[in-house]
Amino acid sequence: MQKTTASLKPAEVEKKWIVVDAKDAVVGRLATFIAMRLRGKHRPDYTPHVDCGDFVVVINADKVKFTGKKLDDKVYYRHTGHPGGIKETTPRKVLEGRFPERVLNKAVERMLPKESPLARKQLTHLLVYADAEHPHQAQNPEVIDFAARNVKNTRSA
């Protein structure tokens, strides 16, 4: 029996690659799952100050779903930096726009710690693609069936 807590060292970390299909997945539930995998909190040897998370590849990010009326009622704000420069948009506009993967990317980013160099590094391990193709087959990623984990994870309408 050890009397000390085992602390993971950066050289001891073995990172896995996982693929998650976001088709018909609820954005918030999917983002929490991805954030946990990126931080490494699913591991029994999780260490807060070490990057022990996995690489996460998300496909079909343009087919995510929102519950209720969030698709039109939820508002994303940003500021240009100039006086009176507040801009707003809805998830529907973003999903129908040029970069639909930004909805999921921002949801995960906002679930990671703020102003942390480690969190910024962990966010670079998230690779989001709007369609079903991804260029990471050489890493032999493990496919995780997010929809089958819980009935509430997907929406059909």
mmCIF file of C-alpha atoms in Angstrom:
data_model
loop_
_atom_site.group_PDB
_atom_site.id
_atom_site.type_symbol
_atom_site.label_atom_id
_atom_site.label_comp_id
_atom_site.label_asym_id
_atom_site.label_seq_id
_atom_site.Cartn_x
_atom_site.Cartn_y
_atom_site.Cartn_z
ATOM 1 C CA MET A 1 0.000 0.000 0.000
ATOM 2 C CA GLN A 2 1.237 3.426 -0.932
ATOM 3 C CA LYS A 3 0.744 6.315 1.447
ATOM 4 C CA THR A 4 1.234 8.931 -1.256
ATOM 5 C CA THR A 5 -0.887 9.882 -4.209
ATOM 6 C CA ALA A 6 0.619 8.815 -7.506
ATOM 7 C CA SER A 7 1.257 11.877 -9.647
ATOM 8 C CA LEU A 8 1.501 11.395 -13.402
ATOM 9 C CA LYS A 9 4.545 12.763 -15.186
ATOM 10 C CA PRO A 10 4.335 14.180 -18.727
ATOM 11 C CA ALA A 11 6.708 11.500 -20.073
ATOM 12 C CA GLU A 12 4.481 8.702 -18.725
ATOM 13 C CA VAL A 13 1.300 9.841 -20.487
ATOM 14 C CA GLU A 14 -0.019 7.650 -23.294
ATOM 15 C CA LYS A 15 -2.444 9.611 -25.425
ATOM 16 C CA LYS A 16 -5.179 7.825 -27.334
ATOM 17 C CA TRP A 17 -7.025 9.026 -30.419
ATOM 18 C CA ILE A 18 -10.811 8.817 -30.404
ATOM 19 C CA VAL A 19 -13.423 9.592 -33.057
ATOM 20 C CA VAL A 20 -16.878 10.828 -32.095
ATOM 21 C CA ASP A 21 -19.766 11.113 -34.569
ATOM 22 C CA ALA A 22 -21.757 14.263 -33.770
ATOM 23 C CA LYS A 23 -24.701 13.448 -36.033
ATOM 24 C CA ASP A 24 -27.957 14.291 -34.167
ATOM 25 C CA ALA A 25 -26.016 14.729 -30.895
ATOM 26 C CA VAL A 26 -27.106 17.356 -28.356
ATOM 27 C CA VAL A 27 -24.442 20.076 -28.298
ATOM 28 C CA GLY A 28 -24.089 20.551 -24.528
ATOM 29 C CA ARG A 29 -23.916 16.848 -23.707
ATOM 30 C CA LEU A 30 -21.391 16.214 -26.473
ATOM 31 C CA ALA A 31 -19.269 19.206 -25.413
ATOM 32 C CA THR A 32 -19.070 18.001 -21.800
ATOM 33 C CA PHE A 33 -18.009 14.534 -22.957
ATOM 34 C CA ILE A 34 -15.320 16.010 -25.222
ATOM 35 C CA ALA A 35 -14.056 18.420 -22.536
ATOM 36 C CA MET A 36 -13.673 15.544 -20.068
ATOM 37 C CA ARG A 37 -11.691 13.504 -22.602
ATOM 38 C CA LEU A 38 -9.469 16.477 -23.529
ATOM 39 C CA ARG A 39 -8.590 17.197 -19.873
ATOM 40 C CA GLY A 40 -8.051 13.512 -19.061
ATOM 41 C CA LYS A 41 -10.574 13.400 -16.222
ATOM 42 C CA HIS A 42 -11.838 10.014 -17.424
ATOM 43 C CA ARG A 43 -8.541 8.427 -16.369
ATOM 44 C CA PRO A 44 -7.933 6.939 -12.924
ATOM 45 C CA ASP A 45 -4.466 8.535 -12.859
ATOM 46 C CA TYR A 46 -5.707 12.057 -13.699
ATOM 47 C CA THR A 47 -3.289 14.779 -12.649
ATOM 48 C CA PRO A 48 -4.564 18.392 -12.876
ATOM 49 C CA HIS A 49 -1.269 20.021 -13.893
ATOM 50 C CA VAL A 50 -0.349 17.465 -16.599
ATOM 51 C CA ASP A 51 -1.790 17.199 -20.102
ATOM 52 C CA CYS A 52 -3.053 13.624 -19.828
ATOM 53 C CA GLY A 53 -6.104 13.898 -22.108
ATOM 54 C CA ASP A 54 -6.778 12.259 -25.458
ATOM 55 C CA PHE A 55 -6.865 13.558 -29.002
ATOM 56 C CA VAL A 56 -10.523 13.919 -30.008
ATOM 57 C CA VAL A 57 -11.670 13.930 -33.642
ATOM 58 C CA VAL A 58 -15.281 14.994 -34.171
ATOM 59 C CA ILE A 59 -17.026 14.306 -37.475
ATOM 60 C CA ASN A 60 -20.411 15.523 -38.774
ATOM 61 C CA ALA A 61 -20.226 18.656 -36.606
ATOM 62 C CA ASP A 62 -22.684 20.450 -38.895
ATOM 63 C CA LYS A 63 -25.431 17.979 -37.929
ATOM 64 C CA VAL A 64 -25.519 18.709 -34.168
ATOM 65 C CA LYS A 65 -28.838 19.459 -32.467
ATOM 66 C CA PHE A 66 -30.054 21.855 -29.800
ATOM 67 C CA THR A 67 -32.874 21.100 -27.388
ATOM 68 C CA GLY A 68 -35.901 23.354 -27.039
ATOM 69 C CA LYS A 69 -35.814 26.648 -28.913
ATOM 70 C CA LYS A 70 -32.088 27.269 -28.381
ATOM 71 C CA LEU A 71 -31.355 27.131 -32.107
ATOM 72 C CA ASP A 72 -33.049 30.528 -32.518
ATOM 73 C CA ASP A 73 -33.256 31.948 -28.971
ATOM 74 C CA LYS A 74 -29.648 31.388 -27.827
ATOM 75 C CA VAL A 75 -27.386 34.331 -28.665
ATOM 76 C CA TYR A 76 -23.600 34.325 -29.035
ATOM 77 C CA TYR A 77 -21.952 37.690 -28.309
ATOM 78 C CA ARG A 78 -18.529 38.936 -29.280
ATOM 79 C CA HIS A 79 -16.885 42.347 -29.248
ATOM 80 C CA THR A 80 -14.769 43.903 -31.974
ATOM 81 C CA GLY A 81 -12.765 46.000 -29.517
ATOM 82 C CA HIS A 82 -14.166 49.288 -30.801
ATOM 83 C CA PRO A 83 -16.750 51.427 -28.958
ATOM 84 C CA GLY A 84 -20.222 50.076 -29.634
ATOM 85 C CA GLY A 85 -18.703 47.063 -31.376
ATOM 86 C CA ILE A 86 -20.795 44.299 -29.828
ATOM 87 C CA LYS A 87 -21.886 41.690 -32.358
ATOM 88 C CA GLU A 88 -24.412 38.915 -31.892
ATOM 89 C CA THR A 89 -25.415 35.798 -33.780
ATOM 90 C CA THR A 90 -27.540 32.703 -33.228
ATOM 91 C CA PRO A 91 -26.551 29.024 -33.499
ATOM 92 C CA ARG A 92 -28.762 28.670 -36.580
ATOM 93 C CA LYS A 93 -26.782 31.358 -38.430
ATOM 94 C CA VAL A 94 -23.472 29.778 -37.465
ATOM 95 C CA LEU A 95 -24.553 26.243 -38.440
ATOM 96 C CA GLU A 96 -25.862 27.460 -41.808
ATOM 97 C CA GLY A 97 -22.775 29.603 -42.346
ATOM 98 C CA ARG A 98 -19.322 28.914 -43.678
ATOM 99 C CA PHE A 99 -17.830 27.316 -40.531
ATOM 100 C CA PRO A 100 -20.515 25.214 -38.785
ATOM 101 C CA GLU A 101 -17.917 23.423 -36.656
ATOM 102 C CA ARG A 102 -17.422 26.615 -34.613
ATOM 103 C CA VAL A 103 -20.574 25.912 -32.578
ATOM 104 C CA LEU A 104 -19.074 22.761 -31.094
ATOM 105 C CA ASN A 105 -15.575 24.214 -30.892
ATOM 106 C CA LYS A 106 -16.764 27.201 -28.840
ATOM 107 C CA ALA A 107 -18.960 25.021 -26.606
ATOM 108 C CA VAL A 108 -15.960 22.861 -25.680
ATOM 109 C CA GLU A 109 -13.655 25.877 -25.310
ATOM 110 C CA ARG A 110 -16.035 27.473 -22.821
ATOM 111 C CA MET A 111 -16.071 24.284 -20.711
ATOM 112 C CA LEU A 112 -12.296 24.271 -20.254
ATOM 113 C CA PRO A 113 -10.555 26.427 -17.609
ATOM 114 C CA LYS A 114 -10.212 30.085 -18.525
ATOM 115 C CA GLU A 115 -6.874 31.794 -19.135
ATOM 116 C CA SER A 116 -4.857 28.641 -18.641
ATOM 117 C CA PRO A 117 -1.898 27.724 -20.844
ATOM 118 C CA LEU A 118 -2.637 24.046 -20.201
ATOM 119 C CA ALA A 119 -6.272 24.434 -21.316
ATOM 120 C CA ARG A 120 -5.169 26.250 -24.483
ATOM 121 C CA LYS A 121 -2.787 23.373 -25.240
ATOM 122 C CA GLN A 122 -5.495 20.790 -24.562
ATOM 123 C CA LEU A 123 -7.905 22.608 -26.900
ATOM 124 C CA THR A 124 -5.429 22.113 -29.760
ATOM 125 C CA HIS A 125 -6.040 18.352 -29.367
ATOM 126 C CA LEU A 126 -9.654 18.839 -30.508
ATOM 127 C CA LEU A 127 -10.104 18.378 -34.261
ATOM 128 C CA VAL A 128 -13.607 19.173 -35.537
ATOM 129 C CA TYR A 129 -14.783 18.448 -39.086
ATOM 130 C CA ALA A 130 -18.122 19.438 -40.600
ATOM 131 C CA ASP A 131 -18.420 16.322 -42.790
ATOM 132 C CA ALA A 132 -17.832 12.598 -42.269
ATOM 133 C CA GLU A 133 -14.246 12.608 -43.622
ATOM 134 C CA HIS A 134 -11.130 13.158 -41.515
ATOM 135 C CA PRO A 135 -7.398 12.853 -42.314
ATOM 136 C CA HIS A 136 -6.410 11.029 -39.097
ATOM 137 C CA GLN A 137 -6.820 7.377 -40.093
ATOM 138 C CA ALA A 138 -3.081 6.777 -39.692
ATOM 139 C CA GLN A 139 -3.386 7.257 -35.907
ATOM 140 C CA ASN A 140 -5.811 4.279 -35.678
ATOM 141 C CA PRO A 141 -8.427 6.182 -33.692
ATOM 142 C CA GLU A 142 -10.900 4.338 -31.486
ATOM 143 C CA VAL A 143 -14.513 5.016 -32.507
ATOM 144 C CA ILE A 144 -16.742 5.922 -29.564
ATOM 145 C CA ASP A 145 -20.502 5.572 -30.029
ATOM 146 C CA PHE A 146 -21.650 8.661 -28.143
ATOM 147 C CA ALA A 147 -25.313 8.202 -29.114
ATOM 148 C CA ALA A 148 -25.517 4.743 -27.522
ATOM 149 C CA ARG A 149 -24.168 5.895 -24.142
ATOM 150 C CA ASN A 150 -27.476 7.520 -23.127
ATOM 151 C CA VAL A 151 -30.886 7.999 -24.721
ATOM 152 C CA LYS A 152 -30.739 11.737 -23.988
ATOM 153 C CA ASN A 153 -27.537 12.217 -26.012
ATOM 154 C CA THR A 154 -29.357 12.445 -29.346
ATOM 155 C CA ARG A 155 -32.328 14.266 -30.825
ATOM 156 C CA SER A 156 -34.112 13.137 -33.959
ATOM 157 C CA ALA A 157 -36.005 16.337 -34.788
#
